[in-house]
XYZ file of C-alpha atoms in Angstrom:
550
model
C -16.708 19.500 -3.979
C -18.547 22.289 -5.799
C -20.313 19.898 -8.204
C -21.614 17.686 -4.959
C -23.193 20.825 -3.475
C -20.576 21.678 -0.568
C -20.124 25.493 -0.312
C -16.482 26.669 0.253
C -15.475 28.829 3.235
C -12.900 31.155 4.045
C -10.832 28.309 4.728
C -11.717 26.087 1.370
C -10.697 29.289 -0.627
C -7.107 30.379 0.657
C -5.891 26.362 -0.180
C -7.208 26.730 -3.687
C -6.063 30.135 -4.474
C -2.916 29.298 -3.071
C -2.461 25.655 -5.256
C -3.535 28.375 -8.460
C -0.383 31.233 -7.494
C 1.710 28.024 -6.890
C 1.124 26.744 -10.239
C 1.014 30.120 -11.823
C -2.782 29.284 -13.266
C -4.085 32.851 -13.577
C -7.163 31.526 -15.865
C -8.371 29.233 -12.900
C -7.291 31.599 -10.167
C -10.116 34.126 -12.010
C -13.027 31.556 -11.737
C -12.450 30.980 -8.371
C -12.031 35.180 -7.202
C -16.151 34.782 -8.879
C -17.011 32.387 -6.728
C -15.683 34.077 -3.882
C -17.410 37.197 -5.032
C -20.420 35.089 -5.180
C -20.353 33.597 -2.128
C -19.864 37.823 0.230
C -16.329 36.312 1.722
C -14.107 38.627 -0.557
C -14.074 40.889 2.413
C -12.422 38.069 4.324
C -9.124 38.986 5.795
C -7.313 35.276 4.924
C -9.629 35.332 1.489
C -7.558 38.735 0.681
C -4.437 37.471 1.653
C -4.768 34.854 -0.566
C -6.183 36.702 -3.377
C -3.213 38.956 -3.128
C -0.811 36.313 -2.896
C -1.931 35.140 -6.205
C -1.739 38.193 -7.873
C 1.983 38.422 -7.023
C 2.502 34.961 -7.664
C 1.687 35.282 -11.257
C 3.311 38.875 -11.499
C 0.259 41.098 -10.958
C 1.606 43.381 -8.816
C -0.646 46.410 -9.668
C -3.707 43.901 -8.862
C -2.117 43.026 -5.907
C -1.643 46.519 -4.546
C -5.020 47.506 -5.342
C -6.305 44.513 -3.293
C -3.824 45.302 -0.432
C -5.002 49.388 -0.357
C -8.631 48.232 -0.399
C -8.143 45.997 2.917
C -9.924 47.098 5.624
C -7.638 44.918 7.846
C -4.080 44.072 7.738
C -1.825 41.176 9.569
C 1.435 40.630 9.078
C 0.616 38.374 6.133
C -0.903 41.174 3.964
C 2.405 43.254 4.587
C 4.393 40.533 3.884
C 3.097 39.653 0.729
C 3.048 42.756 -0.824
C 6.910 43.620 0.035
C 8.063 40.513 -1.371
C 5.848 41.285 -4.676
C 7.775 43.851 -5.282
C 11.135 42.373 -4.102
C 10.453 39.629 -6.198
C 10.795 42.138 -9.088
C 13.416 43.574 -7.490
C 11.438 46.844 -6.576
C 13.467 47.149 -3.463
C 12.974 51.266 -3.652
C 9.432 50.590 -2.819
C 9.722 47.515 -0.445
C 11.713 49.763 1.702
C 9.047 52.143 1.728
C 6.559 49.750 2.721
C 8.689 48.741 5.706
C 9.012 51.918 6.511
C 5.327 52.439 6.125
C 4.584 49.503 7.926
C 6.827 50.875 11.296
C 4.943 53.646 11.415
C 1.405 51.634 11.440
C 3.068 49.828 14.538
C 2.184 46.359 12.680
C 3.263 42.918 13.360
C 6.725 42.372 11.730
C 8.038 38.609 12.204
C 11.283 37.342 10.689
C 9.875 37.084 7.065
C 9.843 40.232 7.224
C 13.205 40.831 8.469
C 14.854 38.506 6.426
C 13.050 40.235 3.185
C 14.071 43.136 3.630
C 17.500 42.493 4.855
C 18.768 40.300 2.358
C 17.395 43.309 -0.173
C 19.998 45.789 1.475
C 22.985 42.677 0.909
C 21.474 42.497 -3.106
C 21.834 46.121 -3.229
C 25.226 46.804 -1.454
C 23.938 47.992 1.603
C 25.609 45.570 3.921
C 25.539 47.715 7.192
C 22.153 48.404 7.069
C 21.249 45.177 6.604
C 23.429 44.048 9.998
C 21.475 47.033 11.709
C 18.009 45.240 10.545
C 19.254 42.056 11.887
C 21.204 43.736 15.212
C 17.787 45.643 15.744
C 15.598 42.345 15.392
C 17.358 40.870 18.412
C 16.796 44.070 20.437
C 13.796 43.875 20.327
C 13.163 40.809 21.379
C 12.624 38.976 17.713
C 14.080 35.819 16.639
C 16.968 35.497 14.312
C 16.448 32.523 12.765
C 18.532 30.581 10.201
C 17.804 32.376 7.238
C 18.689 36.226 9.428
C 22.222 34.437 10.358
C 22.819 33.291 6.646
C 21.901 36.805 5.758
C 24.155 38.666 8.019
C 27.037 36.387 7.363
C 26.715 37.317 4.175
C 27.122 40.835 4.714
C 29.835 40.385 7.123
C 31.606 38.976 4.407
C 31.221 41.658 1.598
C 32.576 44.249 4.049
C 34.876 41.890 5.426
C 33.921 42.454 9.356
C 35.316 39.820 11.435
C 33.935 41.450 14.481
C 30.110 41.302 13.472
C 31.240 38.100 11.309
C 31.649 36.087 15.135
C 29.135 37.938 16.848
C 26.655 36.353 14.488
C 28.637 33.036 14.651
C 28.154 33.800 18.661
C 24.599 33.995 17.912
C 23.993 30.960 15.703
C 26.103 28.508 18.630
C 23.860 30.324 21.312
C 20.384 29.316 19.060
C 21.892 26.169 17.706
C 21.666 27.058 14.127
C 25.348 26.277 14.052
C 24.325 23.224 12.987
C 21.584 24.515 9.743
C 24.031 23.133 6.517
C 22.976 26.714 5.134
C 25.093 28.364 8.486
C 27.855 26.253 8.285
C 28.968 26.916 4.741
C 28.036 30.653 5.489
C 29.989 30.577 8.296
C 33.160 29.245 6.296
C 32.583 31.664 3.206
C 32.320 34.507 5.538
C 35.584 33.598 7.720
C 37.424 33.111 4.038
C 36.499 36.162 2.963
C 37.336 37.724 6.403
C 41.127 36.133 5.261
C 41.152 34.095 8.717
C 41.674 30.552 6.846
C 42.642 28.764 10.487
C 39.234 29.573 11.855
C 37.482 28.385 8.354
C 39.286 25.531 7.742
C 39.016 24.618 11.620
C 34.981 24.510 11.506
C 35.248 22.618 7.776
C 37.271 19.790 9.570
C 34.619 19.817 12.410
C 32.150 18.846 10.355
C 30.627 15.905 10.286
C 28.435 16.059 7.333
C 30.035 17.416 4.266
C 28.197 18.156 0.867
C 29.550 19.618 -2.543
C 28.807 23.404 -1.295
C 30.827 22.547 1.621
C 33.905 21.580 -0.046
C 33.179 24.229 -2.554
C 33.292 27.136 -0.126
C 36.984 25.555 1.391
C 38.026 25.480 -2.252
C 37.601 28.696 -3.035
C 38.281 30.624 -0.273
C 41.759 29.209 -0.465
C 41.875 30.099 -4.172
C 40.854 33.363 -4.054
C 43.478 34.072 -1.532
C 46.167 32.543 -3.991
C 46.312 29.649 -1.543
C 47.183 27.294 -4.002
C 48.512 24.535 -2.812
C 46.221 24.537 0.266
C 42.992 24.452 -2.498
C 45.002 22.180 -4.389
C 44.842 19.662 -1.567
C 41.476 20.077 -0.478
C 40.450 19.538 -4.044
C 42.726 16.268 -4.159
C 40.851 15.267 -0.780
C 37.510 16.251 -2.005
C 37.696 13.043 -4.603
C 39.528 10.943 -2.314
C 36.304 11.149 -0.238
C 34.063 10.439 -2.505
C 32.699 13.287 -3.269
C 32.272 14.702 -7.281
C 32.926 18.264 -8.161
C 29.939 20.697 -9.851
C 30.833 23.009 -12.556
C 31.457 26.139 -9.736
C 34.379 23.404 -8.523
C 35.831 23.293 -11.811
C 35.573 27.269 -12.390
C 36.882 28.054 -8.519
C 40.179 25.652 -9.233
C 40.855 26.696 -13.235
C 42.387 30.056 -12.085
C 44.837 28.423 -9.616
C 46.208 26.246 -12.135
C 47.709 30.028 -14.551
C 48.453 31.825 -11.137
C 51.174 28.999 -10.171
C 51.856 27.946 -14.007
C 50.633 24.298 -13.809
C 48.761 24.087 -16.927
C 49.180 20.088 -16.681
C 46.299 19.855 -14.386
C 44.670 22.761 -15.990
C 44.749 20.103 -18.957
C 43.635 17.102 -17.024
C 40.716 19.517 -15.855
C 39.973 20.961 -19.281
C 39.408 16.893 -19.906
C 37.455 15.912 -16.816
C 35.291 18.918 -18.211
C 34.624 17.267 -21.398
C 34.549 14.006 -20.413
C 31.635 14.747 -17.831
C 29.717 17.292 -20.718
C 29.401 20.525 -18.817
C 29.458 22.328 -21.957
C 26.511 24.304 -21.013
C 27.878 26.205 -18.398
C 29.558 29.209 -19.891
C 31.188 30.061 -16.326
C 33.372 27.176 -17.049
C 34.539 27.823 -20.423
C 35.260 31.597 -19.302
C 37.467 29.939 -16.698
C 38.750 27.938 -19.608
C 39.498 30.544 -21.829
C 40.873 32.695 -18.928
C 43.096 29.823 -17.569
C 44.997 29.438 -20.988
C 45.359 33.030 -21.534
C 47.169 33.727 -18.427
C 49.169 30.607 -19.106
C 50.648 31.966 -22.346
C 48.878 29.476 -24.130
C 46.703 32.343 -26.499
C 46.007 29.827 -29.497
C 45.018 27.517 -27.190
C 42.342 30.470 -25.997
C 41.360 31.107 -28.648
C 40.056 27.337 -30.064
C 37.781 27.092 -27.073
C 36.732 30.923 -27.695
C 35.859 29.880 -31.945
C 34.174 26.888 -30.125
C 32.049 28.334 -27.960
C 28.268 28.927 -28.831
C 27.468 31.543 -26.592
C 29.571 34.365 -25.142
C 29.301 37.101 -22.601
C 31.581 39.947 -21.329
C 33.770 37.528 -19.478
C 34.601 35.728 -22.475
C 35.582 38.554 -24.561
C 37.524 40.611 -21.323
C 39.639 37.017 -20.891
C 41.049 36.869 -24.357
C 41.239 40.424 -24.811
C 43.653 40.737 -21.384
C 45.539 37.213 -22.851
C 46.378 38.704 -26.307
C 47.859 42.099 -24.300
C 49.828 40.139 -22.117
C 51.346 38.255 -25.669
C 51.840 42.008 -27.406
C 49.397 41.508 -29.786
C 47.468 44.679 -29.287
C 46.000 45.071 -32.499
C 44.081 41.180 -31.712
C 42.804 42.534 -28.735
C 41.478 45.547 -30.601
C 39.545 43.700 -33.304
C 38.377 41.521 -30.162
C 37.006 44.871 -28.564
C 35.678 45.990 -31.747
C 33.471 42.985 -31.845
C 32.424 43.263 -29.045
C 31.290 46.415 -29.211
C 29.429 45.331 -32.589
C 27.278 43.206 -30.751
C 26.283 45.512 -28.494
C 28.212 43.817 -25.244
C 28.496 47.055 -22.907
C 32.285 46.549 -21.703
C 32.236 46.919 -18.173
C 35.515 48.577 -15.933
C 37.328 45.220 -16.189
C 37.337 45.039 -20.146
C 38.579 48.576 -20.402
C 41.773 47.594 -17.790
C 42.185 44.787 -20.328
C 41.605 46.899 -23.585
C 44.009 49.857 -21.999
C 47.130 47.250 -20.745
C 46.781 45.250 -24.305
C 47.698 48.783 -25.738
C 50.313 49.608 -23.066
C 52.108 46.106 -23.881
C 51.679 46.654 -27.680
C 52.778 50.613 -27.449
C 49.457 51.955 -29.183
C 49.486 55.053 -27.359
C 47.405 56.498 -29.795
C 44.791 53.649 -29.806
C 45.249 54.007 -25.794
C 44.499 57.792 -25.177
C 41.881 57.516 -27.779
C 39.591 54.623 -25.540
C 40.503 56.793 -22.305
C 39.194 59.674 -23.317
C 35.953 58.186 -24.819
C 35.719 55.657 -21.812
C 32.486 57.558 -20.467
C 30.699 59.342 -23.125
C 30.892 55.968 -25.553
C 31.386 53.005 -23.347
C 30.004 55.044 -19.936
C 32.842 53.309 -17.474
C 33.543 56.490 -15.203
C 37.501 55.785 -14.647
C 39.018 54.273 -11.743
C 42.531 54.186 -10.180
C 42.982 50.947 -12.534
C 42.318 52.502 -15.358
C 44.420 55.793 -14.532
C 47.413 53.270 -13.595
C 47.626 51.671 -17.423
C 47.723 54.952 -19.049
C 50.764 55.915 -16.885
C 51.690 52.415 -17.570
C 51.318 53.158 -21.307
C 53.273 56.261 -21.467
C 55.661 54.787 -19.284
C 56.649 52.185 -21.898
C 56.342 54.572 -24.710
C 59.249 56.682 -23.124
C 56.762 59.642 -22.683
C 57.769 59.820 -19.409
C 57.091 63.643 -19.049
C 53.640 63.062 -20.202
C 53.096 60.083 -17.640
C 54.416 62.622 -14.574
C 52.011 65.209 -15.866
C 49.237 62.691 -15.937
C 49.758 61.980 -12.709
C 49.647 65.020 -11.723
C 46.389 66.449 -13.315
C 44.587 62.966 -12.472
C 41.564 63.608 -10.409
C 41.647 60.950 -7.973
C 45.327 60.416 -5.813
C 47.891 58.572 -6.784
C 48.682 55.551 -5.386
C 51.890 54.667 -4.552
C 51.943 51.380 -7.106
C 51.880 54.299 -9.996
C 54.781 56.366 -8.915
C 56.437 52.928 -8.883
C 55.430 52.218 -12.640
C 56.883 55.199 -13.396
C 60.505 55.448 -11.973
C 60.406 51.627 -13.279
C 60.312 53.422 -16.839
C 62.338 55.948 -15.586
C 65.074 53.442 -15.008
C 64.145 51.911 -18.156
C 64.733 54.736 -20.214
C 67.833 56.336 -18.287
C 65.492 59.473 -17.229
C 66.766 60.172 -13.653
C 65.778 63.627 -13.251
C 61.891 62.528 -13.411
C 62.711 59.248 -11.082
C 64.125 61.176 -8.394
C 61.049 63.354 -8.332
C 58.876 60.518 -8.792
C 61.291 58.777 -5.887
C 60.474 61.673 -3.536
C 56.927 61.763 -4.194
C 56.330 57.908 -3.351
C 58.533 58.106 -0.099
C 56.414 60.770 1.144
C 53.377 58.106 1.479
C 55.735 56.350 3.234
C 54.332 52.299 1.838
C 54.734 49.819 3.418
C 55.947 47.406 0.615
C 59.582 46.680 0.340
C 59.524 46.345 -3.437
C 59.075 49.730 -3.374
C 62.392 50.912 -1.732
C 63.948 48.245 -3.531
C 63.047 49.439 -6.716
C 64.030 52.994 -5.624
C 67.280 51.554 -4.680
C 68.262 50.078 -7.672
C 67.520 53.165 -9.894
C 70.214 55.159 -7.648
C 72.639 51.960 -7.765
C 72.540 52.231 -11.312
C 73.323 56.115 -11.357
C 75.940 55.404 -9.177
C 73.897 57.561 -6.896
C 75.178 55.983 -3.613
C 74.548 58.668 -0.547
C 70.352 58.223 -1.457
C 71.116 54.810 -2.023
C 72.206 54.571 1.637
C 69.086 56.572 2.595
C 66.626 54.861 1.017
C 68.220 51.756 2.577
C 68.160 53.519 6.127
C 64.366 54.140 5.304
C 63.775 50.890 4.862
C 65.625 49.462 8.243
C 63.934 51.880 10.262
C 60.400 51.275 9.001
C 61.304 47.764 9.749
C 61.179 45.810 6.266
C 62.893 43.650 4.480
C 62.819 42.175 0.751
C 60.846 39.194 0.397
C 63.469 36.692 -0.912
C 63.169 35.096 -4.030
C 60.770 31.970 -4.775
C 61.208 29.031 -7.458
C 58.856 26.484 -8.099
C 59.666 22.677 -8.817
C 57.447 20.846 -9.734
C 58.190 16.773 -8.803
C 55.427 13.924 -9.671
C 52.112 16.032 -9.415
C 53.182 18.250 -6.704
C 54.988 21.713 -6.884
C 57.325 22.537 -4.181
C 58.952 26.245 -3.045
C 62.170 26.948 -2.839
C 63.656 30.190 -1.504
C 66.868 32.076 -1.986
C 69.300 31.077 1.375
C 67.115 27.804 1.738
C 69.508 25.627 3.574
C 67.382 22.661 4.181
C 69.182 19.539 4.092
C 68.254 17.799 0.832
C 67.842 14.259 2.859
C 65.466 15.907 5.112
C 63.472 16.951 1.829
C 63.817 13.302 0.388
C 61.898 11.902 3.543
C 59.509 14.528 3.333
C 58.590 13.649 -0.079
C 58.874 9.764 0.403
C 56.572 9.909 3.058
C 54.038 11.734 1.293
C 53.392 14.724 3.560
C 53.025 18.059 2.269
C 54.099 20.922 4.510
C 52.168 24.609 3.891
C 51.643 27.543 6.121
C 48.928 30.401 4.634
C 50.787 33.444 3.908
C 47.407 35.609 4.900
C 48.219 34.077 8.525
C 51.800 32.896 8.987
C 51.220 31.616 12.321
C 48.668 28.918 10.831
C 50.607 25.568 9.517
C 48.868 22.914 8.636
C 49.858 19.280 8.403
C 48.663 16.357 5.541
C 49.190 12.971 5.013
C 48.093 12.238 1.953
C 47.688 8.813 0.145
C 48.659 7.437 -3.079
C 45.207 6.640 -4.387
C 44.721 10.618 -4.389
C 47.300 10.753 -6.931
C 45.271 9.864 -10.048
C 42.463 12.138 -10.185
C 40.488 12.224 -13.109
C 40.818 8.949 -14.780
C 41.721 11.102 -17.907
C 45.411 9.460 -18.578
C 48.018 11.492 -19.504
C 47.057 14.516 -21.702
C 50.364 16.101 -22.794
C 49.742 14.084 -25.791
């Protein structure tokens, strides 16, 4: 065009400074800001706009700014660009204050703008204020659009908000973005997260259209609600229906397979992984590494661990926790140790796992030690986890006086979970003068766990204590609870089935249960909920892998 004599305008030179930021081309992004110096239209309001947008594109942002101060004239593209330049980088200090700054100029703010600087509050753990910036947008008259729902979804879900959780689902039916694939699966992740299952797995069966995120979402919000069979069988239906799981599949249904000790299809997985080469996803072989450890399986672990080319955090915090779980504390040292040595900062889950392997292994020493240091050389501040193993640790040790004077002097309050640990070691170690005041102090909180009483109760049954026997018992009737009654697993073909202590179900009636193939579940986040499957033979071989106990 140039070479044939046309001139560009203010509309040639926006296109081509946009293809140069798109294609991050800063050298031919410069010959063309000379021509437009050349040719008196750098004062040009979409000229600066897209001179601006180039500089952020290719990470200019002190260019940019200097081209946005000098504008004589700004829309709501100039502001726009700019606060996503710097929340691009993630500035977001300074795109608030730009916001802020651009209120107070009474400019033109559209649902870019919104949506910027709302999803910057849900990346930086503001979640209220960003369901303010989107509850303030409709006030006034904006439009939410897609993107805005997704956004406050998402922040409905970190604070777990069913309320503002369906008034945005209220909003989406009432735009028709119910519809958007991005809404849908936000919509499911957020009522998961919300723990109302029915309602999630009520708008997954409505849908027409399913993708891999879709089932993905269903997957794992059963799973990380211990749901286990229920994500079992929605895995099982995901290939029935054609459908092939990604590598955040895999890692969402690994855990389920320790938590309810069916390390056969943790196997068949752990070959379905192999066989279709996601070795370059690490979040997989963490969830590997993981799954074994809290299977018992440490050697196991610890192959895939020597195997792996690259490690993070995760990897190291996973085998650390599965060697404490085995007693093998001095492992799970060297493990730290290493990890320290190449300069991986341990984060507040690696010192739970660092402080319990020493609990198990009875290195109180090692214990108080990595406590004490936890902020000045590893700068984790402690939480009530962390204050819970070392009660745990002197627990074990039979420093029981020490433990009741930790709890004690401890900054933050108690909960009642570590009184418990401690008249558990109390009845351990036949110290009933500490249990009974550590009995007294955890029915003053009153909790509203039966384990609790029960394990008060059987510390004075085995003192022969009966009159607070009786009253912990009365305690318990008149705050209305009862023991949960014990649970067995069998596992028959590739299914596991519960069985509970008192369970008189006819075993005929279970025969035709199983011959007909149904499997019967209720969520124990909602008890009311049941669901009912009929599933089909061909869903029984899922991986094509064979059998792997071999």
């Amino acid at each position: 065009m140039v070479k044939k004599g046309v001139k560009p305008d203010s509309f040639t030179y926006p296109s081509v400074l946009k293809a140069c930021g798109d294609e991050e081309d800063l050298v031919m992004g410069r010959e063309v800001l000379e021509s437009v110096h050349m040719s008196g239209l750098g004062w040009n309001l979409f000229v600066q706009n897209a001179v601006m947008g180039l500089y952020v594109k290719c990470g200019m942002l002190d260019e940019a700014w200097r081209v946005f101060q000098s504008m004589p004239e700004k829309d709501v593209v100039s502001w726009n660009t700019i606060i996503s330049g710097y929340a691009s980088k993630g500035m977001w200090n300074v795109a608030f204050k730009l916001f802020e700054w651009m209120q107070m100029c009474n400019a033109e703010i559209n649902s870019v703008t919104w949506n910027t600087i709302a999803g910057g509050h849900v990346q930086t753990g503001n979640y209220r204020e960003a369901l303010k910036l989107i509850s303030n947008m409709t006030a006034t008259g904006g439009l939410v659009d897609s993107v805005g729902m997704v956004i406050g979804l998402a922040a409905s879900a970190r604070i777990g908000s069913i309320k503002s959780g369906k008034e945005v689902h209220g909003l989406a039916v009432r735009r028709g973005s119910d519809g958007v694939e991005s809404v849908k699966n936000a919509l499911i992740t957020m009522y998961c997260q919300c723990e109302h299952l029915s309602q999630a797995f009520v708008l997954f069966c409505l849908l027409r259209a399913q993708n891999v995120v879709t089932w993905n979402c269903m997957i794992s919000g059963f799973a990380n609600l211990d749901c286990s069979e229920e994500a079992s069988f929605v895995f099982r239906k995901m290939f029935s229906s054609g459908f092939h799981p990604n590598y955040v599949t895999i890692a969402s249904i690994l855990p389920l397979c320790a938590r309810v000790a069916n390390l056969r299809h943790g196997k068949e997985l752990h070959c379905y992984i192999i066989k279709l080469n996601f070795g370059e996803y690490l979040l997989i072989w963490n969830a590997l590494v993981d799954m074994y450890s809290k299977s018992g399986r440490i050697l196991e672990a610890q192959r895939i661990f020597d195997s792996m080319a690259q490690r993070d955090i995760v990897t190291y915090t996973s085998l650390i926790a599965g060697y404490g779980v085995q007693g093998k504390g001095q492992n799970a040292l060297k493990l730290f140790d290493e990890m320290i040595t190449l300069r991986m900062k341990p984060d507040h889950v690696t010192m739970v796992a660092i402080l319990s392997a020493c609990s198990h292994s009875g290195l109180v020493t090692y214990g108080q030690m990595i406590f004490e240091n936890m902020v000045s050389s590893y700068g984790v501040k402690p939480r009530l986890e962390h204050y819970a193993c070392m009660v745990d640790l002197y627990g074990r040790a039979g420093l029981l006086k020490k433990a009741e004077e930790f709890l004690l002097r401890m900054p933050l309050q108690p909960t009642p979970a570590m009184w418990a640990t401690l008249i558990g070691a109390c009845q351990i170690h036949r110290n009933m003068e500490i249990g009974e005041r550590a009995a007294e102090k955890l029915l003053e909180m009153r909790p509203q766990k039966p384990g609790y009483y029960v394990l008060i109760a059987n510390m004075y049954a085995a003192a022969r204590n009966w009159s607070k026997l009786a009253d912990v018992r009365t305690c318990m009737r008149n705050l209305g609870l009862r023991k949960d009654p014990g649970c067995t697993l069998v596992g028959v073909g590739n299914e596991y089935h519960r069985f509970l202590v008192g369970d008189t179900t006819n075993a005929r009636t279970l025969e035709k249960l199983l011959s007909a193939g149904r499997l019967l579940f209720s969520s124990p986040h909602r008890a009311s909920t049941k669901f009912r499957w009929q599933e089909s033979t061909e869903e029984k071989n899922l991986f094509g892998c064979g059998n792997l106990e071999g």
